[in-house]
Coordinates of C-alpha atoms in Angstrom, one line a residue:
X650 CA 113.6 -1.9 189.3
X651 CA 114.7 0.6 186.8
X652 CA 118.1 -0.1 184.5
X653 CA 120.5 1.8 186.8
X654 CA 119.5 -0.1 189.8
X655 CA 119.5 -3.6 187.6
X656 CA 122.8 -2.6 186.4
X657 CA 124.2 -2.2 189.8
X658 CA 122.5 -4.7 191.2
X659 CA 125.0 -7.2 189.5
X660 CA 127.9 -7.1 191.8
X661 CA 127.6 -9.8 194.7
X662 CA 130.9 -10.7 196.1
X663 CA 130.8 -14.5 197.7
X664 CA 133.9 -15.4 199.2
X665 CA 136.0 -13.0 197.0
X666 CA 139.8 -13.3 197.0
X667 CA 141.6 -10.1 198.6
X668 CA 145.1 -9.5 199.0
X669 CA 147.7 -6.7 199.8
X670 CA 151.0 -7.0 197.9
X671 CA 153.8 -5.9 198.7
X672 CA 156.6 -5.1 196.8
X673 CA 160.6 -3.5 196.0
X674 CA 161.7 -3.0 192.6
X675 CA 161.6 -4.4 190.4
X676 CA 158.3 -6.1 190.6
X677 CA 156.0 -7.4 187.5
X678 CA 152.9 -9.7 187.8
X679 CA 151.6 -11.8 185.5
X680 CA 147.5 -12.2 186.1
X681 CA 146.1 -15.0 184.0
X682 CA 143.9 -16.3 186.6
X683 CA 140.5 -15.8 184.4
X684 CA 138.5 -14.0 187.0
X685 CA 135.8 -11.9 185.4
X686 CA 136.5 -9.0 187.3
X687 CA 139.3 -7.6 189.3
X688 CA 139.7 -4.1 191.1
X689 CA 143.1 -3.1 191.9
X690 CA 144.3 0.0 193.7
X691 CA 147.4 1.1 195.4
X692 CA 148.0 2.1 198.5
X693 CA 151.9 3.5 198.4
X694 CA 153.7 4.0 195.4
X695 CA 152.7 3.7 191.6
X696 CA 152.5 1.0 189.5
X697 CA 151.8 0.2 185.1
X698 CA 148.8 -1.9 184.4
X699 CA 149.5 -3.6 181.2
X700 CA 146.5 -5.0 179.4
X701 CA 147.0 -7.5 176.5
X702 CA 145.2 -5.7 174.1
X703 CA 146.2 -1.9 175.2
X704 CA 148.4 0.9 176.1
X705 CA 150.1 0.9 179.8
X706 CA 148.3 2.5 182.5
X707 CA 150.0 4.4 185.4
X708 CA 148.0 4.0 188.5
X709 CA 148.9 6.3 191.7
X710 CA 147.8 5.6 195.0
X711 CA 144.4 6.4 195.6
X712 CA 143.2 5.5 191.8
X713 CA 140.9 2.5 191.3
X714 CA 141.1 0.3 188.3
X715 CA 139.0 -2.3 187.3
X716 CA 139.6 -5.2 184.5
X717 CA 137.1 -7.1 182.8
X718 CA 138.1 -11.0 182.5
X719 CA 139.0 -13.3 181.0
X720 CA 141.7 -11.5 179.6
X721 CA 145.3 -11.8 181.2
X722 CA 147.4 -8.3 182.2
X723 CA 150.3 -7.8 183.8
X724 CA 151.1 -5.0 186.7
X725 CA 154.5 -3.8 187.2
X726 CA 156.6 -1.1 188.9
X727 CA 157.9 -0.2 185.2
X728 CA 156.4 -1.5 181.7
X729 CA 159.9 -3.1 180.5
X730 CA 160.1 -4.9 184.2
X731 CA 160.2 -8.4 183.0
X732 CA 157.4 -10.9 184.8
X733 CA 158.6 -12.9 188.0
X734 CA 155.4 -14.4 188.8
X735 CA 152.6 -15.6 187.3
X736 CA 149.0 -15.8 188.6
X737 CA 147.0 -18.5 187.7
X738 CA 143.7 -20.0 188.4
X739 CA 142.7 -20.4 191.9
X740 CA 144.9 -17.6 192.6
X741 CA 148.2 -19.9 193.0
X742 CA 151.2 -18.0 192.2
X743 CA 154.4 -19.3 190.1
X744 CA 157.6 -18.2 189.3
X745 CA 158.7 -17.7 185.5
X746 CA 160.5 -21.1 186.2
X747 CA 157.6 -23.0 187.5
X748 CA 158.2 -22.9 191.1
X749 CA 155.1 -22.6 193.0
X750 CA 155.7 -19.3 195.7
X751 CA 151.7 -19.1 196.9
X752 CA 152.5 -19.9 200.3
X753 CA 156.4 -19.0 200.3
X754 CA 155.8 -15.3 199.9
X755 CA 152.7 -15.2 202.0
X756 CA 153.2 -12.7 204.6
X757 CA 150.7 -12.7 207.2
X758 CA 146.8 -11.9 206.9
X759 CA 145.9 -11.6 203.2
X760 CA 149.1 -10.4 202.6
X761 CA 151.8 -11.5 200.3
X762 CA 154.5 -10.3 198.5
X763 CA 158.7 -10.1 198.6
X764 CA 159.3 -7.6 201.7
X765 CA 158.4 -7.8 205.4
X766 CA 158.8 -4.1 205.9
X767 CA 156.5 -1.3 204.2
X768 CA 158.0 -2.0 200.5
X769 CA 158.0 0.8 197.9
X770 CA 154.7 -0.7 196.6
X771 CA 151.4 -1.5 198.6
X772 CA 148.8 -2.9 196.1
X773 CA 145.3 -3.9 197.1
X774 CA 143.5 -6.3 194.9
X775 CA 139.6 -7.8 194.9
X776 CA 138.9 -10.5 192.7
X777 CA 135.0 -11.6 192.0
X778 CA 135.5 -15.4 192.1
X779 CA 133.0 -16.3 189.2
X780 CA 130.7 -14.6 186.4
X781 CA 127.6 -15.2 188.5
X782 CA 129.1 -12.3 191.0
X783 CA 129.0 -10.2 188.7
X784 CA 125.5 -10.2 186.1
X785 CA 126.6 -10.9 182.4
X786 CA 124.8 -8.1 181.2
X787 CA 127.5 -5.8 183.1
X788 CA 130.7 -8.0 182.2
X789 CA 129.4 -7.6 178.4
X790 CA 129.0 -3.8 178.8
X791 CA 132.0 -2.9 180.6
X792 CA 135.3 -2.2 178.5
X793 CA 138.6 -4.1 179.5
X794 CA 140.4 -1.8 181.9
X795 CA 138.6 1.4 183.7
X796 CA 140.3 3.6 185.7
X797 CA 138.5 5.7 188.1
X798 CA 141.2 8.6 189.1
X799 CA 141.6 9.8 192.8
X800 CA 141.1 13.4 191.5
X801 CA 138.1 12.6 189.8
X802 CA 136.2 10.5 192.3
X803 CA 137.2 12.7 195.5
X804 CA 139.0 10.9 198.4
X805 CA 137.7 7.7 198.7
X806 CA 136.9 6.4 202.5
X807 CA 136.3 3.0 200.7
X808 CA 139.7 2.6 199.8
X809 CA 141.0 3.0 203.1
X810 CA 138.2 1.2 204.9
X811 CA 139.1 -1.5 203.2
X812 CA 142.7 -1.8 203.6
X813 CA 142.2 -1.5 207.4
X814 CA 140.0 -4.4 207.5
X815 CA 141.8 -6.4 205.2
X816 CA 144.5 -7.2 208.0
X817 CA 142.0 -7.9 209.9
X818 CA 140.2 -11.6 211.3
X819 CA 137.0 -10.9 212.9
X820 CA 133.5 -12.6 212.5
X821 CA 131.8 -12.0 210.0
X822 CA 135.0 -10.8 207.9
X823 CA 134.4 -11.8 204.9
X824 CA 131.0 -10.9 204.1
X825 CA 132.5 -7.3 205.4
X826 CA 135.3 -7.4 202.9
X827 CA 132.6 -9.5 200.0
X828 CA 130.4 -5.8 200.7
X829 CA 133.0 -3.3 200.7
X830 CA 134.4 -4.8 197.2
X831 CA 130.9 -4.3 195.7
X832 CA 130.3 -0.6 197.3
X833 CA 134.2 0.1 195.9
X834 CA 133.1 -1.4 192.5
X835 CA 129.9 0.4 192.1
X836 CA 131.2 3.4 192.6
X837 CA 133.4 3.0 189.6
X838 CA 130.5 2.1 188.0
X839 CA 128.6 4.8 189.0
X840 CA 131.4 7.1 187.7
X841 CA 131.4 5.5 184.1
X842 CA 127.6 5.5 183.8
X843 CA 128.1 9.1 184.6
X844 CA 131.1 10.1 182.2
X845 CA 129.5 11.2 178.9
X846 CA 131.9 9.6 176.1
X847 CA 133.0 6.4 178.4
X848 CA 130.9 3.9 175.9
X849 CA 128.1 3.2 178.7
X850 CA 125.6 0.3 177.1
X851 CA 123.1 1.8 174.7
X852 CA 120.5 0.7 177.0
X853 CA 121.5 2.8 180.2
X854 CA 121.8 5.5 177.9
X855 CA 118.5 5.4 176.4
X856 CA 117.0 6.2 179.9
X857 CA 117.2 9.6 179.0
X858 CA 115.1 9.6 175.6
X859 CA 111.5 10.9 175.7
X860 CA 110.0 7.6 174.2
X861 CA 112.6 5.0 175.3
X862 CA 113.1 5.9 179.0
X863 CA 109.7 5.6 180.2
X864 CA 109.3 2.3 178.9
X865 CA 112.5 0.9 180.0
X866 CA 111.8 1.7 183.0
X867 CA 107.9 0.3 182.9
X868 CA 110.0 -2.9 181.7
X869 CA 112.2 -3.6 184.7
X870 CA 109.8 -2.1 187.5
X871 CA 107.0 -4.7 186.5
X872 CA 108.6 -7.7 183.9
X873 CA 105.4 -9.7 184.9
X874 CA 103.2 -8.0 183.0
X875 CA 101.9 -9.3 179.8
X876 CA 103.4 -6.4 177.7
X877 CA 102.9 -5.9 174.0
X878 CA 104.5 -3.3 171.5
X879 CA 100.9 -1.7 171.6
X880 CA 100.7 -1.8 175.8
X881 CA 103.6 -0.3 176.2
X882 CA 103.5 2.2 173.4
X883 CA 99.6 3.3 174.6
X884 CA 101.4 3.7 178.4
X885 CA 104.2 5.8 177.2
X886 CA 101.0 8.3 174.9
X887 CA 102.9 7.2 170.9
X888 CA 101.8 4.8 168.6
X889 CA 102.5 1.5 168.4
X890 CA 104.6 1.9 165.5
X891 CA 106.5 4.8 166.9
X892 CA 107.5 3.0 169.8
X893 CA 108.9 -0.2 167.7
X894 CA 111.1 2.1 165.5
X895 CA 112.8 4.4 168.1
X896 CA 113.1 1.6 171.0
X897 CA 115.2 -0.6 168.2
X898 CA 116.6 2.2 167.1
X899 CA 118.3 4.2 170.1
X900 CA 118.7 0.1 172.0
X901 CA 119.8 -1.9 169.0
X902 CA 116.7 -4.0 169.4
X903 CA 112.6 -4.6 169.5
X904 CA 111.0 -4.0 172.9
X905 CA 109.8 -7.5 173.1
X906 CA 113.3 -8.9 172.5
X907 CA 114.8 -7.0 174.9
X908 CA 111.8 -7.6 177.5
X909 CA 112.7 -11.4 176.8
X910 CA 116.4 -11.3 177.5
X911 CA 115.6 -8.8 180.6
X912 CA 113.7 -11.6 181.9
X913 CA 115.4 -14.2 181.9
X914 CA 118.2 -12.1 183.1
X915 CA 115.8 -11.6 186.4
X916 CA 115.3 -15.6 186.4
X917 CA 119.0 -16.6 186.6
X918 CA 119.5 -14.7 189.5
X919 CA 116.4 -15.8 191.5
X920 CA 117.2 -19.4 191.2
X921 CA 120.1 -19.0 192.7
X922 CA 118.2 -18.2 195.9
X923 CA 118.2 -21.2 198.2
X924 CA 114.4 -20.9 198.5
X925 CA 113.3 -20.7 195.0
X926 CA 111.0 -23.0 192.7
X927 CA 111.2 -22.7 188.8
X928 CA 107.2 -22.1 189.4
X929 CA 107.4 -19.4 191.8
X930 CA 110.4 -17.9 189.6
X931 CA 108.7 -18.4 186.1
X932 CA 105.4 -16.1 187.8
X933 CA 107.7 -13.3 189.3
X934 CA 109.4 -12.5 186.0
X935 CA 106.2 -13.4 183.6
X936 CA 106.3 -16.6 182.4
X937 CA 102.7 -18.8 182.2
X938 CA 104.2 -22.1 184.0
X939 CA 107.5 -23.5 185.3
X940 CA 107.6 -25.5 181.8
X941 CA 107.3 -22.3 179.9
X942 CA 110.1 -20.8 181.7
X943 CA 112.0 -24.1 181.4
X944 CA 111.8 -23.9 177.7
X945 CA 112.9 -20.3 177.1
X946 CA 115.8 -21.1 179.6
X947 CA 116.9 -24.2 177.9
X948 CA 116.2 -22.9 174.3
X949 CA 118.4 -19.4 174.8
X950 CA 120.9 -20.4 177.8
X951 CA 121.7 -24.1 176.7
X952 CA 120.7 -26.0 180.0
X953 CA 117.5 -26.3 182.2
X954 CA 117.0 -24.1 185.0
X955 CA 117.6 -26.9 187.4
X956 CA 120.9 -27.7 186.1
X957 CA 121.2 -23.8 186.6
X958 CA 120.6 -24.1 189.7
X959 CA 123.0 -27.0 190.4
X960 CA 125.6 -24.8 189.5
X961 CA 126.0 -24.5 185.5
X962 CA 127.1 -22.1 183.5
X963 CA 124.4 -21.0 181.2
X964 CA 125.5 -19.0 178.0
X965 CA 123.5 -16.2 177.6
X966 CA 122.1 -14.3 174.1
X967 CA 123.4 -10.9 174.9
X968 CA 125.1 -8.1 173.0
X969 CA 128.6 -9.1 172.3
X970 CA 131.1 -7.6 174.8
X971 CA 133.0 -4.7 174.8
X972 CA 135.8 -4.3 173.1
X973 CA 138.8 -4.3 174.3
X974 CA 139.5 -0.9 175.2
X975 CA 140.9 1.6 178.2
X976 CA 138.4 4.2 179.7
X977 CA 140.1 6.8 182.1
X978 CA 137.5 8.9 183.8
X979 CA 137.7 12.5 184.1
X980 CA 139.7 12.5 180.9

């Protein structure tokens, strides 16, 4: 598995929350439901995304834009409309004035909103439900708000796919609706990764460098092997010493560190597979015994894996996260 496919990866939608909104002027929303991430898009008309720490955004139909939790925005028809309803955790919805409108302006299959008709505003939102969706090594490289223009990703069938079957109630409709979100969101990652000055993690970006590609990506296709500096470093043809100095200095830190975080990345997402042991999980990513792996996990992520599993939140040593900033691509 090399960086770009660990990267993308990340994004598994269980049981996400989608909606269509539907709206007349003037509209605002206040979103302070903590979700890591959120992909919005509209469908009919514009609308301003307003991030707390930013400038407004005008989104057209067709654009996708996607915020990074657990930051709250606000999206409105105009950036002096003043907020009628504020989303909250568990997606309820209340008025300014504390009157609870979840189910009063629901409006049929996932939609919702203060028109029956077509409304000067369609709005299609995803929601991922819970960090573990997502991979915190993403959510601590993305920045706050991306937008991914229509012009510059092409016409995107996803878009539309996905509001067709959102008024839908099949089988099986949610896992299609849970996969469409994540092809929809990696291919705004995709088009980040891709844009030269859009602040991609130093670690993606490193996959082009003589020295530090090659052993990036002899880290993530085989994270079992008992690597060394001087194993690596003989495997990429530079010396030992060579390889410690540029991989800490084009990464931001030592092979071994990184090899260390990479793995117990890889660990937190096997045992959440129904099937897994700590034993056969501590062997796939490189660990001695499931009380070696234990340790690390406990030591750098603040619980055993088994609590993990149980459904914890671990903390995790990683970089810390973006900063609060816009990326527009194709600007």
């Amino acid at each position: 598995m090399d960086a770009l496919t660990g990267l993308l990866e990340g994004p598994k939608a269980r049981g996400a929350f989608l909606l269509r909104s539907v709206f007349n002027p003037p509209w605002a929303l206040r979103v302070e439901d903590r979700a890591p991430i959120s992909l919005v898009t509209m469908v009919h008309g514009d609308a301003w995304v307003l991030p707390d720490h930013g400038s407004p955004v005008l989104i057209r139909p067709g654009d996708v834009a996607v915020l990074r939790g657990p930051d709250a925005y606000t999206i409105a028809d105009a950036p002096g409309t003043p907020v009628q309803v504020v989303v909250g955790p568990e997606q309820r919805c209340n008025t300014t004035d504390g009157e609870d409108v979840t189910e009063s302006m629901a409006l049929g299959v996932r939609t919702w909103g203060d028109t029956m008709g077509q409304g000067s505003a369609v709005m299609l939102s995803g929601t991922y439900q819970a960090p573990s969706e997502v991979g915190r090594r993403l959510l601590n490289a993305l920045p706050a708000l991306v937008v991914r223009p229509r012009d510059a990703g092409g016409h995107d069938p996803l878009v539309a796919l996905l509001a067709q079957e959102m008024g839908r109630e099949e089988p099986g409709q949610e896992l299609v609706l849970d996969r469409l979100l994540d092809l929809l969101f990696v291919s705004v990652l995709r088009a980040w990764l891709a844009e030269p000055s859009a602040g991609a993690p130093a670690w993606y970006r490193a996959q082009s460098d003589p020295t530090v590609g090659p052993a990036l990506r002899l880290l993530h296709e085989n994270p079992a092997h008992a690597w060394t500096v001087e194993s690596l470093a003989r495997k990429v043809g530079v010396s030992r010493a060579g390889m410690a100095r540029r991989f800490a200095a084009v990464v931001g830190e030592p092979p071994m560190a990184y090899l260390a975080t990479w793995r117990l990345t890889l660990a937190a997402d096997l045992l959440r597979e129904p099937d897994a042991t700590v034993s056969t999980v501590a062997r796939q990513v490189g660990y001695s015994s499931a009380f070696a792996l234990s340790a690390a996990f406990k030591r750098v992520r603040g619980m055993s894996p088994q609590e993990y599993r149980t459904g914890g939140t671990a903390k995790e040593a990683l970089p810390p996260a973006a900063p609060s900033r816009t990326v527009i691509l194709g600007r």
